[in-house]
Structures are given as structure tokens and as C-alpha cells.
Coordinates of C-alpha atoms in Angstrom, one line a residue:
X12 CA -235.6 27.4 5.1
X13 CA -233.0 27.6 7.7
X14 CA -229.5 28.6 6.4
X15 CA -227.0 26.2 5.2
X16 CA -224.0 27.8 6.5
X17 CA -225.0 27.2 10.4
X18 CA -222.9 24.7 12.0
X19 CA -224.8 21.4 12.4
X20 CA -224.6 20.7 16.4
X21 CA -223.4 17.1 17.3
X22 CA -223.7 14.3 19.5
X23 CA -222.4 11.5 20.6
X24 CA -223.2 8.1 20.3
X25 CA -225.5 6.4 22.7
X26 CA -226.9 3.0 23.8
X27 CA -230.1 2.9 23.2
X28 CA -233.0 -0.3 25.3
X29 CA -236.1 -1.3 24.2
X30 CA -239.0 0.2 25.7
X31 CA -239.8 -3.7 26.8
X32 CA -242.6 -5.9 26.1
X33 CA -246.3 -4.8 25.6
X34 CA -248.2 -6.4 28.7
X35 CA -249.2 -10.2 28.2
X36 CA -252.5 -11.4 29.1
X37 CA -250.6 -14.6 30.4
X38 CA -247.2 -15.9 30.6
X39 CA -246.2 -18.4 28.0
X40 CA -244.6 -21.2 30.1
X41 CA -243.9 -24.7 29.0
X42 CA -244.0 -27.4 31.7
X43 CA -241.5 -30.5 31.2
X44 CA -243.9 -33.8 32.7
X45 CA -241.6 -36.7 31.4
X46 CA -241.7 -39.1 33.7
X47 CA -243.5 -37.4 36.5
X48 CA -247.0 -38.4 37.7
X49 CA -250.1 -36.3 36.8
X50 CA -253.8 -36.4 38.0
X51 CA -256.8 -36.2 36.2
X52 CA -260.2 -36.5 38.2
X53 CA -263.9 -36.4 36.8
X54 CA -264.8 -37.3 33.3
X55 CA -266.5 -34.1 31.8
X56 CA -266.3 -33.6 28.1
X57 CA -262.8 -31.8 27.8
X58 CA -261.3 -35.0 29.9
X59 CA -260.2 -37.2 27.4
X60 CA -258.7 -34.5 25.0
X61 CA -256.9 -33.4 28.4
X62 CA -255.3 -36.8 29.5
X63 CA -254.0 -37.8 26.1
X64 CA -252.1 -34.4 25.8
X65 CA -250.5 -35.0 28.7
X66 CA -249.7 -39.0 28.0
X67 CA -247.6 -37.2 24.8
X68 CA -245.4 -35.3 27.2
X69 CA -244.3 -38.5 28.7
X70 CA -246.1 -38.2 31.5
X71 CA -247.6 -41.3 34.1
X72 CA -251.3 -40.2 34.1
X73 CA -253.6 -41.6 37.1
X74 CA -257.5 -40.7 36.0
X75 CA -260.1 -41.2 38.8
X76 CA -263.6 -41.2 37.4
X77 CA -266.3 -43.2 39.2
X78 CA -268.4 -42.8 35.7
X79 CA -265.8 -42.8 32.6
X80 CA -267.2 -42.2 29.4
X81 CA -266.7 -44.8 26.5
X82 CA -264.3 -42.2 24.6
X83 CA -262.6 -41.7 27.9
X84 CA -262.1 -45.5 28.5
X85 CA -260.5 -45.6 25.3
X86 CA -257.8 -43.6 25.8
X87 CA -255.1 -45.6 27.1
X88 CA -255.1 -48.0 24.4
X89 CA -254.4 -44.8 22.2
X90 CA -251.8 -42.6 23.5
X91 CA -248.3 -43.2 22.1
X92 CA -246.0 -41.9 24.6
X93 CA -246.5 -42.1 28.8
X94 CA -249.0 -44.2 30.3
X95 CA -252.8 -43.6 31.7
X96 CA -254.5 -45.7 34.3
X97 CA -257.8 -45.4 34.6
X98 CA -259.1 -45.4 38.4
X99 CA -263.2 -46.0 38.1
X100 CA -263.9 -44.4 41.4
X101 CA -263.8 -40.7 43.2
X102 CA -260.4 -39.1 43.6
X103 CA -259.3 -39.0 47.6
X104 CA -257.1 -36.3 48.9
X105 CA -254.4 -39.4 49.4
X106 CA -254.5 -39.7 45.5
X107 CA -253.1 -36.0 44.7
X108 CA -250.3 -36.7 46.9
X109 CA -246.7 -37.2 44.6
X110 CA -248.4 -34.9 41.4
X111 CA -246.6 -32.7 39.7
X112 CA -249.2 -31.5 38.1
X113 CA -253.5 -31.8 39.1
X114 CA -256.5 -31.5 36.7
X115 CA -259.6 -31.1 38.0
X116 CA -262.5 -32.4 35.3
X117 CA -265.8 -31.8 37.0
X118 CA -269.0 -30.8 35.8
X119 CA -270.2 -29.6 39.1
X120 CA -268.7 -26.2 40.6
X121 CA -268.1 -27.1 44.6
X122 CA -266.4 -30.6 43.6
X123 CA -264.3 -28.1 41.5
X124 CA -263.8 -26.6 43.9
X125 CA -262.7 -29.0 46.8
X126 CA -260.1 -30.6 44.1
X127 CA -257.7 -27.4 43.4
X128 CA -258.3 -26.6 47.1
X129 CA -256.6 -30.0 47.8
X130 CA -254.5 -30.3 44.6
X131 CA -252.6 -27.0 45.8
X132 CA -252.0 -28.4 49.3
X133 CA -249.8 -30.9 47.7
X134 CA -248.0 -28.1 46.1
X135 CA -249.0 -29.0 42.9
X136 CA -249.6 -27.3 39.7
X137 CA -253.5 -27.0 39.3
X138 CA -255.7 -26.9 36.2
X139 CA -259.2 -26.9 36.5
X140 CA -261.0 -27.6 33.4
X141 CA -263.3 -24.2 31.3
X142 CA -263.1 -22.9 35.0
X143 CA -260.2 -20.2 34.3
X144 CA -260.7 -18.4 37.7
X145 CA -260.0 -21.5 39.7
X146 CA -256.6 -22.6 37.6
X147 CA -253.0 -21.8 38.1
X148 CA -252.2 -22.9 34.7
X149 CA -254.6 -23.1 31.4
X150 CA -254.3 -25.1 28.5
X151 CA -253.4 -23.3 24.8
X152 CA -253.8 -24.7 21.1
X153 CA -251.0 -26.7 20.5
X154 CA -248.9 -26.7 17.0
X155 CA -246.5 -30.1 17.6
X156 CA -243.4 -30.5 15.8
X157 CA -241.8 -31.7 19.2
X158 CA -239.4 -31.0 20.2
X159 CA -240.8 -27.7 18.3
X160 CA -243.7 -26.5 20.4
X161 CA -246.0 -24.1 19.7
X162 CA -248.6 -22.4 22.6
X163 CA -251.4 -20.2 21.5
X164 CA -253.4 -18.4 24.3
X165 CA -256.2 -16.0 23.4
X166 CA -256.9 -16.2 27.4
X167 CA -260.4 -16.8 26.7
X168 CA -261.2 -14.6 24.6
X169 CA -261.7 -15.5 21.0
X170 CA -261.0 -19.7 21.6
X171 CA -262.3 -19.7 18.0
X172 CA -259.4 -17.5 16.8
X173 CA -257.1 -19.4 18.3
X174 CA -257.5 -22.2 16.5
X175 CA -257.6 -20.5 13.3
X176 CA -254.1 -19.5 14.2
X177 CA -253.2 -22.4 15.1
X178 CA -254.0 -23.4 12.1
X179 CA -252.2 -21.2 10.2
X180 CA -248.9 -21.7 11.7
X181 CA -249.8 -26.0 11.1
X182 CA -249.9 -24.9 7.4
X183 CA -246.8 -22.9 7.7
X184 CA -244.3 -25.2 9.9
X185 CA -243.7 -27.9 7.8
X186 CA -244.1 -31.3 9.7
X187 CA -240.2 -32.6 8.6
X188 CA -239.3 -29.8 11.5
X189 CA -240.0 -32.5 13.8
X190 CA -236.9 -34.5 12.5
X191 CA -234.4 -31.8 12.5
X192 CA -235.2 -30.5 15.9
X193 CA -234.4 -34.1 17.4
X194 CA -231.1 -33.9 15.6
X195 CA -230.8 -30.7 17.4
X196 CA -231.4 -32.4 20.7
X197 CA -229.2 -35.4 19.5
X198 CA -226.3 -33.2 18.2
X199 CA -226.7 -30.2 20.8
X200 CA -224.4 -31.9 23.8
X201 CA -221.7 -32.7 20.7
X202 CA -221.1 -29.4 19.2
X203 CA -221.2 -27.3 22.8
X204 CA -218.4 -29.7 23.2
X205 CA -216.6 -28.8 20.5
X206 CA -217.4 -25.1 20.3
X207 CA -217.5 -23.5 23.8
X208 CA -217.2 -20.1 22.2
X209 CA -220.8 -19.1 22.5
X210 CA -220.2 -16.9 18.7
X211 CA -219.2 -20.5 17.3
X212 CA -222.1 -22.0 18.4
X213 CA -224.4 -19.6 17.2
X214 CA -222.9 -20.3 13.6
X215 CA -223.4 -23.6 13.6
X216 CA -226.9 -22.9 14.8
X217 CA -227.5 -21.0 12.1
X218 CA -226.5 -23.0 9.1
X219 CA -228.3 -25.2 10.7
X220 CA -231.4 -23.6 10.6
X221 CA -230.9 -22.4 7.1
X222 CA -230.3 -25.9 6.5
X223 CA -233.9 -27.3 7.8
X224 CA -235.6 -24.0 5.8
X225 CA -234.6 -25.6 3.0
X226 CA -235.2 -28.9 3.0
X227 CA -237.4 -29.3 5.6
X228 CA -238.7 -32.6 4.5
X229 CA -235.8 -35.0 4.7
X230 CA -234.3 -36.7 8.1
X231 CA -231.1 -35.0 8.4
X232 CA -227.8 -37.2 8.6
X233 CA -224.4 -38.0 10.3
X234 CA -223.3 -36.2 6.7
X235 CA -224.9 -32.9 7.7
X236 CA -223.4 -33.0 11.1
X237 CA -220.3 -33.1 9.8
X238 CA -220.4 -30.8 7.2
X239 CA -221.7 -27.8 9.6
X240 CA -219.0 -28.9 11.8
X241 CA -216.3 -28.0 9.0
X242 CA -218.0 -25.0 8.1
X243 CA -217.5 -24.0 11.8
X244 CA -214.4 -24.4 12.0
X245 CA -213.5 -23.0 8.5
X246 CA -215.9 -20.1 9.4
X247 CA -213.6 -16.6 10.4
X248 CA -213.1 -15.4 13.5
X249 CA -213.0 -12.3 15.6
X250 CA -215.7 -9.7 15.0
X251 CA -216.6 -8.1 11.7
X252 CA -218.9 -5.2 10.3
X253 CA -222.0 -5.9 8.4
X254 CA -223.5 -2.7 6.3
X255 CA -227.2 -3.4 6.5
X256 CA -230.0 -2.0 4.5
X257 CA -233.3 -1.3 7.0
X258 CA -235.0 0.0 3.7
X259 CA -237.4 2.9 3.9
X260 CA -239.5 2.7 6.8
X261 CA -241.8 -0.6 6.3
X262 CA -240.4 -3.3 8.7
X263 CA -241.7 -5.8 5.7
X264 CA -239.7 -4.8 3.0
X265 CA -236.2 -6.4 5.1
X266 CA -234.6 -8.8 3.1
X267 CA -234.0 -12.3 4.7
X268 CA -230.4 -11.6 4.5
X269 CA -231.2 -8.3 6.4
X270 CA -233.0 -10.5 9.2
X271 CA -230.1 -12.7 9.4
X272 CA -227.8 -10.1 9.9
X273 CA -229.8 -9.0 12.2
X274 CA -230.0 -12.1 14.4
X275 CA -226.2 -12.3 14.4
X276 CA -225.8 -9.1 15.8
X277 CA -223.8 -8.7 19.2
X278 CA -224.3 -4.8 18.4
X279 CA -226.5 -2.7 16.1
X280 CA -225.3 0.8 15.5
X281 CA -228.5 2.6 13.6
X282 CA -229.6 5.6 12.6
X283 CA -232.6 7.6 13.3
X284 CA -234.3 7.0 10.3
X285 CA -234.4 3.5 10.7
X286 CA -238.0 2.3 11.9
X287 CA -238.0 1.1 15.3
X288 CA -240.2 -1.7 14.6
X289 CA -237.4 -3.4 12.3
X290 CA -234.7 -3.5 15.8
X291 CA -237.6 -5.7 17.0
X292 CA -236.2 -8.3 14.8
X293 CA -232.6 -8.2 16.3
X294 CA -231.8 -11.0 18.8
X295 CA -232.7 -9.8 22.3
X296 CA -229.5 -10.2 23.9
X297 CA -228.0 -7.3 21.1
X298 CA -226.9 -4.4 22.2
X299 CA -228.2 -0.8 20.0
X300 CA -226.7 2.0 19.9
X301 CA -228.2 4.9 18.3
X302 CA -225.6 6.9 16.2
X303 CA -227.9 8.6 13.9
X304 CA -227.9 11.7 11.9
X305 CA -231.1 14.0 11.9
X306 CA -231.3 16.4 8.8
X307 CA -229.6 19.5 9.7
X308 CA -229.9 18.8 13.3
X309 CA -227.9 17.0 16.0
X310 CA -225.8 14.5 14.7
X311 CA -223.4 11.9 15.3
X312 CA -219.5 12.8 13.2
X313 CA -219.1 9.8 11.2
X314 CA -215.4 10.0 12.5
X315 CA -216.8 8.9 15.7
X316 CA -219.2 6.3 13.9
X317 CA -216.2 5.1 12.2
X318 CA -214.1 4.8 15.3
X319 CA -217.2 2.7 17.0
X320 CA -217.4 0.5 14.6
X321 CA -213.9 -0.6 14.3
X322 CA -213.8 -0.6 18.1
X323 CA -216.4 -2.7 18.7
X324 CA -215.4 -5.1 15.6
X325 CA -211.8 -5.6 17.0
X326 CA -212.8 -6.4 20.2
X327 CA -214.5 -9.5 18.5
X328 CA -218.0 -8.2 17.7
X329 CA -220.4 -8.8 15.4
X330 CA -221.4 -5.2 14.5
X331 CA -224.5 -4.2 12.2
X332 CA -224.4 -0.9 10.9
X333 CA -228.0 -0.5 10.2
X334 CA -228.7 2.1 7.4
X335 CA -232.8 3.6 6.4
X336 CA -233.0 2.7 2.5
X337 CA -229.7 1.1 1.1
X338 CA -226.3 1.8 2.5
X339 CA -224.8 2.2 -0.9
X340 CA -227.2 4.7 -1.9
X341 CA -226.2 8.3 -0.4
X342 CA -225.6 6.3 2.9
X343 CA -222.2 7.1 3.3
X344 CA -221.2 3.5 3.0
X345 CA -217.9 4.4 1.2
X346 CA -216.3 6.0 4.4
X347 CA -217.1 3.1 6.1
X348 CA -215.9 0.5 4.2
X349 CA -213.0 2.3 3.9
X350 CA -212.4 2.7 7.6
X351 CA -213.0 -1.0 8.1
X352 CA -210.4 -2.0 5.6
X353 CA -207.9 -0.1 6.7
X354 CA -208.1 -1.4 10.5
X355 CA -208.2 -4.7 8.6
X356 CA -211.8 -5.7 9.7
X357 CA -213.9 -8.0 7.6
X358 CA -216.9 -5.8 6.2
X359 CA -219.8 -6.9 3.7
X360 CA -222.6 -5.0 3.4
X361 CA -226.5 -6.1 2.5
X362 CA -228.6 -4.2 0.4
X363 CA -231.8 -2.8 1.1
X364 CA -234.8 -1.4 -0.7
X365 CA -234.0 2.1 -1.4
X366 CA -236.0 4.8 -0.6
X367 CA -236.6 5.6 -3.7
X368 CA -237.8 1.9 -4.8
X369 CA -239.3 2.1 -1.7
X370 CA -241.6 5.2 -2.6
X371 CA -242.1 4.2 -5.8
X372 CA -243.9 1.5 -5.0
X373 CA -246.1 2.6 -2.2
X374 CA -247.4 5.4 -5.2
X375 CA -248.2 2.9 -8.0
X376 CA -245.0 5.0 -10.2
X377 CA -243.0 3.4 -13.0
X378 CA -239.9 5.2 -12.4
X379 CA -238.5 4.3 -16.0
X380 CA -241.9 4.3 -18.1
X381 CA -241.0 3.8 -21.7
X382 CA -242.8 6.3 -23.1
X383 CA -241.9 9.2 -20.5
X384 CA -238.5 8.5 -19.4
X385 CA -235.2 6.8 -20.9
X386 CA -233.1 7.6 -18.0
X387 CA -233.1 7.4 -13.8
X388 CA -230.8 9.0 -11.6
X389 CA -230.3 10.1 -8.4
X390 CA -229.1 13.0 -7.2
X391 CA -228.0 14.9 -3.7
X392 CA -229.9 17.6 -2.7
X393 CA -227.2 19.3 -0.6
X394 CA -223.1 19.5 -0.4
X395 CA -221.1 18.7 2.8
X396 CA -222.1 22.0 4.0
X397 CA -225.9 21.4 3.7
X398 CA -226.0 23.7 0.2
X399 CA -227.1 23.6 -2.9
X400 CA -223.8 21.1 -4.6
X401 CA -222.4 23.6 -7.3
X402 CA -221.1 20.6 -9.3
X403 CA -224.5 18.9 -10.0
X404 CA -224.9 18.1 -14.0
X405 CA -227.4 20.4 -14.4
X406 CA -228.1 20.3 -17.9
X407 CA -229.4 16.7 -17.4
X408 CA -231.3 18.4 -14.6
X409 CA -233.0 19.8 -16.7
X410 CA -234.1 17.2 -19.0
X411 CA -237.9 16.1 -18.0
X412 CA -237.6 13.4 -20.1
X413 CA -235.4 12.3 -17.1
X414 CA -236.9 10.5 -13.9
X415 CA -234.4 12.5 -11.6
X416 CA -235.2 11.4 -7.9
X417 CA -233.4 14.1 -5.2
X418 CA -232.7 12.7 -1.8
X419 CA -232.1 14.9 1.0
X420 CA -233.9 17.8 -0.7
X421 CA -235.9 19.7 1.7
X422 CA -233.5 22.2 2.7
X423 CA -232.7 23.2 -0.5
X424 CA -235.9 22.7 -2.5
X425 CA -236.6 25.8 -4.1
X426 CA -233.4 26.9 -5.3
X427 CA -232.8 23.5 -6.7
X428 CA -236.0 23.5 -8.5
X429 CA -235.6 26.9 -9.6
X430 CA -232.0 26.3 -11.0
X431 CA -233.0 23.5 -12.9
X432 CA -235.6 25.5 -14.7
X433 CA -233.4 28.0 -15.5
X434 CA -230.9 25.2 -17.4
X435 CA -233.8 24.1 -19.6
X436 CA -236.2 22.0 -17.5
X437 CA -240.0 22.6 -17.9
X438 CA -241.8 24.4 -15.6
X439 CA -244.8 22.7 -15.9
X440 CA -242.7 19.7 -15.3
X441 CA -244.6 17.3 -13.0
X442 CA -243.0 17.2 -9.6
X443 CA -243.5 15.7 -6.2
X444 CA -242.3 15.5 -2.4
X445 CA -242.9 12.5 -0.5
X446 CA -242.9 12.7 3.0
X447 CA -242.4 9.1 5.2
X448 CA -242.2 7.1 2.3
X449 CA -243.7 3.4 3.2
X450 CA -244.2 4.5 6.3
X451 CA -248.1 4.7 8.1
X452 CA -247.7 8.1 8.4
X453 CA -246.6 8.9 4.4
X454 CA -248.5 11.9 2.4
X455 CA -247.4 13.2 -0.8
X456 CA -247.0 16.4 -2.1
X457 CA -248.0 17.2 -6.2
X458 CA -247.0 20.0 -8.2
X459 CA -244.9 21.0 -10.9
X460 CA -241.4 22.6 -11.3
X461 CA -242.5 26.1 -11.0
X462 CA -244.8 25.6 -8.0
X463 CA -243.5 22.4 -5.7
X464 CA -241.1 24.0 -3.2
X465 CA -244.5 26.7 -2.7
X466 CA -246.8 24.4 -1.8
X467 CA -244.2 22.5 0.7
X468 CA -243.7 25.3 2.5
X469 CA -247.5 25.5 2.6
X470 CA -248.0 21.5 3.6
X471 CA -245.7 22.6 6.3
X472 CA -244.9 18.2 6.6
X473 CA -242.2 16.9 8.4
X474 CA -240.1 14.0 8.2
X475 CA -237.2 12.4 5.5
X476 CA -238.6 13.6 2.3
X477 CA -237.7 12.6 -1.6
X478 CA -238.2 14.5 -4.6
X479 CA -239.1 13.0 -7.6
X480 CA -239.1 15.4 -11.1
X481 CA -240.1 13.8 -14.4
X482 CA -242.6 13.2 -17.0
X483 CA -243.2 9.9 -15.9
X484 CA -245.2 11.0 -12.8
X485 CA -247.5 12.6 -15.5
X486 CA -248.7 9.1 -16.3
X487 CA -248.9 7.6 -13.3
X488 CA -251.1 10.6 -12.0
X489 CA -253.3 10.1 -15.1
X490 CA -253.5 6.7 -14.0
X491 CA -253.9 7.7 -10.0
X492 CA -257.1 10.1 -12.0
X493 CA -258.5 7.3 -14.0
X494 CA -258.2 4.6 -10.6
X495 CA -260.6 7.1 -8.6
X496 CA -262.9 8.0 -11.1
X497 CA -263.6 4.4 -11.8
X498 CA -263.9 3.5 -8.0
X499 CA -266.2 6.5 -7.4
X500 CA -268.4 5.1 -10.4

């Protein structure tokens, strides 16, 4: 154990990028045809699918086929927006001429061929149908909720899976999204109008979309227009501080309120313990900013954090002061709300799942079992100074008919431990360290009172650790027994 009287060294805050995205097989481009003429040439089985997709993007769609199909014949009396005339002869190089975009429908490889050769002398955009090698573009599994589109691309790989996906997201979008997002185009011109403030847009964006969530299946009205308009402008201004929970470590465990704090963000100040996979949910344009604290290692003062925030708020940001576990929960909160107050700077704060919840969970442990414990509480494992706290209550320490859970215990493990037997507590008390908690890369360490801070040193595991004492992790290890004894059976 290192000693608690050295000086923590500190840093200073820094602005922190993504690494970027992972590579994409393709890029996920949508290509606006109202209006414009398209080509379609040959008549091979994928033809007729092709043409009416891109009739329903409005656009004027010339098909040459010397030999249509019947199913192919009957597609322009079946498309409901563009138009389709059918051309039963060969396509000429003359034809392409004035495309925006060529498709190329032959069954036979050279014709292939000959068509994108000539389609891209035009200059247009060329697809050239199950021949990916020869196309400049490829078509995707389409979920339509226009003006909501959604592209799936396995880029040939699993087609199969794609539709199941595609199918997935069909179940999950409900089709009454189709109605709101044409009173987003209809209202869109109308409330940049009114709001040219890009922070008051994004409000009114966001009811908005809570709005549609929850009642996705009526037409909105001139009544909804209005009311999000007065909520705008009733809405506060200038920038404010939001005290988010990021939970323990498991980007699933966010609360929808944490995502939409989140998405508001123009800055994120966070912490190292906060799982880099949950800042993949902020808004891309936000800046992050890495102010963290690492446990008796570099750190950030929270003076300075303090003094961040209530810049950044007063200069008319939205900050999110993203916090591992729950903010109010040995998080320092207090400090911060209080800072934010006194520079007069609007500050609410949303909960997470603690890390003791959190830990709990992931190890199948009733924290508050009615025949093992009456009582929970959580305690600090170390003082302002990184010591043992000499004011801890330590004769309810020392009650194992307590669930006690110790955050921040590492350093001071064994003499915390060893106190609390001294002032009554069991030895043979059922203890445990949990390393990661939530997280992929969580293990557990199980012992007792007498023996826990031994066989940590031993594990020799790293990473923010919680202690948990009590008699109730007696019965859920008797259950943990009973679980593997009946699966190895």
C-alpha cells in the first residue's frame, strides 16, 4: 500500500477527441433523384424491384428493355410517386445522355460491361445490378418512414443478415414517424425563422422528438407547433450545468435522461472512470474534456473543475459534468452545486446507477436480504488526505448484520478491515472486493473480515474497486454454490 500522507500530483484539465470512426466497408450516402431523370436498361430479375425504388424517390425513370418481363411491364401502373416509361428496345449511348443516375440490368457480363463504360461518360452515377465490382454506387435494404430513411449495407456479405436487420429496425420505428418527420420538413423553414440561435433550435428539436417518442401514432397538429414554440421561448437561456450520472462502467445502464443530457451537450467535462464507450453517445459536434481524478494518482483540483465549469456555463454553454456511478454518491457533487449557485448558474443534476447498484447486480446479491441484513450504508474508505477517516461510526462497522459497502477502499483496505474487527465485527464475516464492476473486464475477490485485504494484495487486480462486508453475501454465495452445482449436474 503506498502511503497516505504523499502529496497526490496534479494536472490540469485537458480537451480530450475521439479516436474517430472504425473503418466503413462503404460510405453511407443518400442520393436526392426528385425530379431528375434516371436510366434503367435490361430486364434481369432484380429490374423491376430496382425501377420502382427509384419511381418512390420522385424520380422520371426511362427503362430500355427489348424483352420486358410481365412483372416488369407492370410496374408503372404501380409506383405511387415519379413516373417510369417503359422503352421496349436496346438502350443507345444517346439514351444515357441527361441521367443523373444509370442502372445497368443485364444478365450477360460484356453488355454489363459496355453500359457503365458509357453511363460514366455522361458523368453519371452508375449501378450495375449483383455486379458490385463494376458499380459506383450499390443498393442497401431500405427501412422507409420518408422522409426517415434508413440504409443497411452488409457490402455483400451476409445479404441475408441484412434484411434481418432491416427487419428489426421495421419492428422498432413505428410507421406514424412518417407523419411527424413531414411536419419537420413542413415546420423546419418556420422555426429557423424564428429561432436563429442555433441552442434554440436544438430545443425545439428536442421536445420535438420527445414529442413523436411518445405518441408516435397520431398526425401531429398546428396545436403542437405552437405549443413547442412557447416552450421555446419560455425555455432559459444562457448556458447551465447538468451533473450527470455515467453509472458504473456498462454504457447500457445510462438512463434516457442521461442520453439526453448528453445530446445537449456543447461540452462534457468527465472523469476517468467514466467508460469511453458512453461519450460515444454525446452529439458529435461536443466538445470533452477530460478532468478526471485517478485514485491516488494525478488529478485534476476540483477548484479548477469548479472554475471550468462555471466558465464554460457563463459563456452560454451547455456543460455536462459527467460522473462514473451517481454524482450524489461520494461524487463530490456538493462542491459543485455549490459553486454553480453561487456564480448564479442554473445546475440540475441526473442520477445514475451507482456503483454499488451497479455491482450488485452484475453478482446476483440482494444487498438488503431480509434474513441477513436490516440495514445498508455506504461508507468512504479514505479522508481528504487519502487515510483511514478517524470519524467513521465504527461500531456500526462492526455490525455484520449490516450490508456496509466501502467505496474508494483499496488503499486503506486492511486497516479498515482490521479496525472494524477490533470494534465488534466478525471475523469470519463474509467480505468481498470487486474490481471493474459491470465492466467486461470485472473479477471478484471473496474472503472474510480476517483474510480479504490478504488475498487482494495476492490477486494483485487493478482498477476502481468496492468493498462489500455483510452477512448477506453469505446467502447469495450459497446461492452462487447451489447455481453451479446444479449446472455442472
Amino acid at each position: 500500500m503506498s502511503d497516505p500522507s504523499t502529496p497526490r500530483p496534479t494536472r490540469a484539465p485537458r480537451e480530450t477527441r475521439s479516436a474517430g470512426l472504425e473503418p466503413l466497408a462503404v460510405l453511407p450516402v443518400f442520393v436526392p433523384l426528385r425530379g431528375k431523370r434516371v436510366v434503367l436498361a435490361g430486364s434481369s430479375g432484380g429490374a423491376p424491384w430496382k425501377v420502382k425504388v427509384l419511381a418512390a424517390a420522385g424520380a422520371h425513370v426511362d427503362v430500355y428493355a427489348p424483352e420486358p418481363s410481365d412483372e416488369l411491364r407492370g410496374v408503372p401502373g404501380e409506383i405511387v410517386d415519379g413516373t417510369v416509361t417503359l422503352h421496349e428496345r436496346h438502350w443507345t449511348a444517346d439514351d444515357l445522355w441527361g441521367a443523373a443516375f444509370c442502372v445497368g440490368a443485364m444478365e450477360d457480363e460484356v453488355d454489363a460491361v459496355a453500359f457503365v463504360a458509357a453511363a460514366r461518360a455522361t458523368g453519371a452515377i452508375v449501378n450495375a445490378v449483383d455486379r458490385p465490382h463494376l458499380c459506383d454506387v450499390k443498393f442497401g435494404a431500405i427501412v422507409n418512414r420518408s422522409p426517415l430513411v434508413v440504409g443497411i449495407s452488409t457490402e455483400g456479405a451476409a445479404p441475408v443478415f441484412g434484411q434481418t436487420v432491416r427487419a428489426r429496425i421495421e419492428a422498432m420505428l413505428p410507421r406514424g414517424f412518417s407523419r411527424w418527420m413531414a411536419a419537420a420538413r413542413d415546420w423546419r423553414e418556420q422555426v429557423t425563422g424564428r429561432f436563429p440561435g442555433f441552442a434554440d433550435r436544438r430545443f425545439f428539436w428536442e421536445r420535438f422528438t420527445e414529442r413523436a417518442f411518445a405518441e408516435p401514432d397520431r398526425t401531429p397538429e398546428a396545436g403542437d407547433l405552437a405549443e413547442l414554440l412557447g416552450q421555446t421561448e419560455a425555455a432559459p437561456k444562457g448556458g447551465a450545468v447538468t451533473l450527470v450520472g455515467a453509472g458504473p462502467g456498462d454504457a447500457e445502464l445510462l438512463t434516457l435522461k442521461a442520453l439526453r443530457a448528453l445530446r445537449n451537450a456543447d461540452v462534457i467535462l468527465y472523469d476517468d472512470l467514466v467508460a469511453p464507450a458512453i461519450l460515444d453517445y454525446a452529439r458529435r459536434e461536443a466538445r470533452t474534456m477530460l478532468v478526471g481524478k485517478t485514485g491516488h494518482g494525478p488529478s485534476c483540483r476540483q477548484d479548477d473543475i469548479n472554475a471550468l465549469m462555471v466558465q464554460l456555463a457563463k459563456s452560454g454553454k451547455q456543460v455536462v459534468r459527467l460522473k462514473s456511478g451517481d454524482p450524489l454518491v461520494f461524487g463530490r457533487a456538493g462542491e459543485e452545486i455549490e459553486a454553480c449557485r453561487q456564480a448564479g448558474i442554473p445546475v440540475t443534476v441526473v442520477p445514475g446507477v451507482s456503483a454499488a447498484q451497479g455491482a450488485a447486480a452484475s453478482l446476483g446479491l440482494s444487498l438488503t436480504h431480509r434474513d441477513a441484513a436490516r440495514r445498508l450504508q455506504y461508507v468512504t474508505g479514505h479522508d481528504r488526505k487519502g487515510g483511514l477517516p478517524e470519524d467513521l461510526n465504527w461500531s456500526a462497522l462492526g455490525d455484520s448484520s449490516v450490508t456496509t459497502v466501502v467505496y474508494m477502499p483499496k488503499r486503506t483496505l486492511g486497516a479498515l478491515l482490521a479496525r472494524a474487527v477490533e470494534e465488534g465485527l466478525a471475523p469470519e464475516t463474509p467480505a468481498l472486493l470487486v474490481f471493474n464492476a459491470t465492466r467486461p473486464n470485472q473479477a471478484v475477490v471473496r474472503g472474510t473480515a480476517a483474510d480479504l485485504a490478504d488475498k487482494v494484495e495476492a490477486a494483485g487486480l487493478e482498477g476502481p474497486a468496492l468493498l462489500m462486508v455483510g452477512r448477506a453475501l453469505a446467502e447469495a454465495e450459497e446461492g452462487r454454490v447451489a447455481e453451479a452445482e446444479r449446472v455442472a449436474s
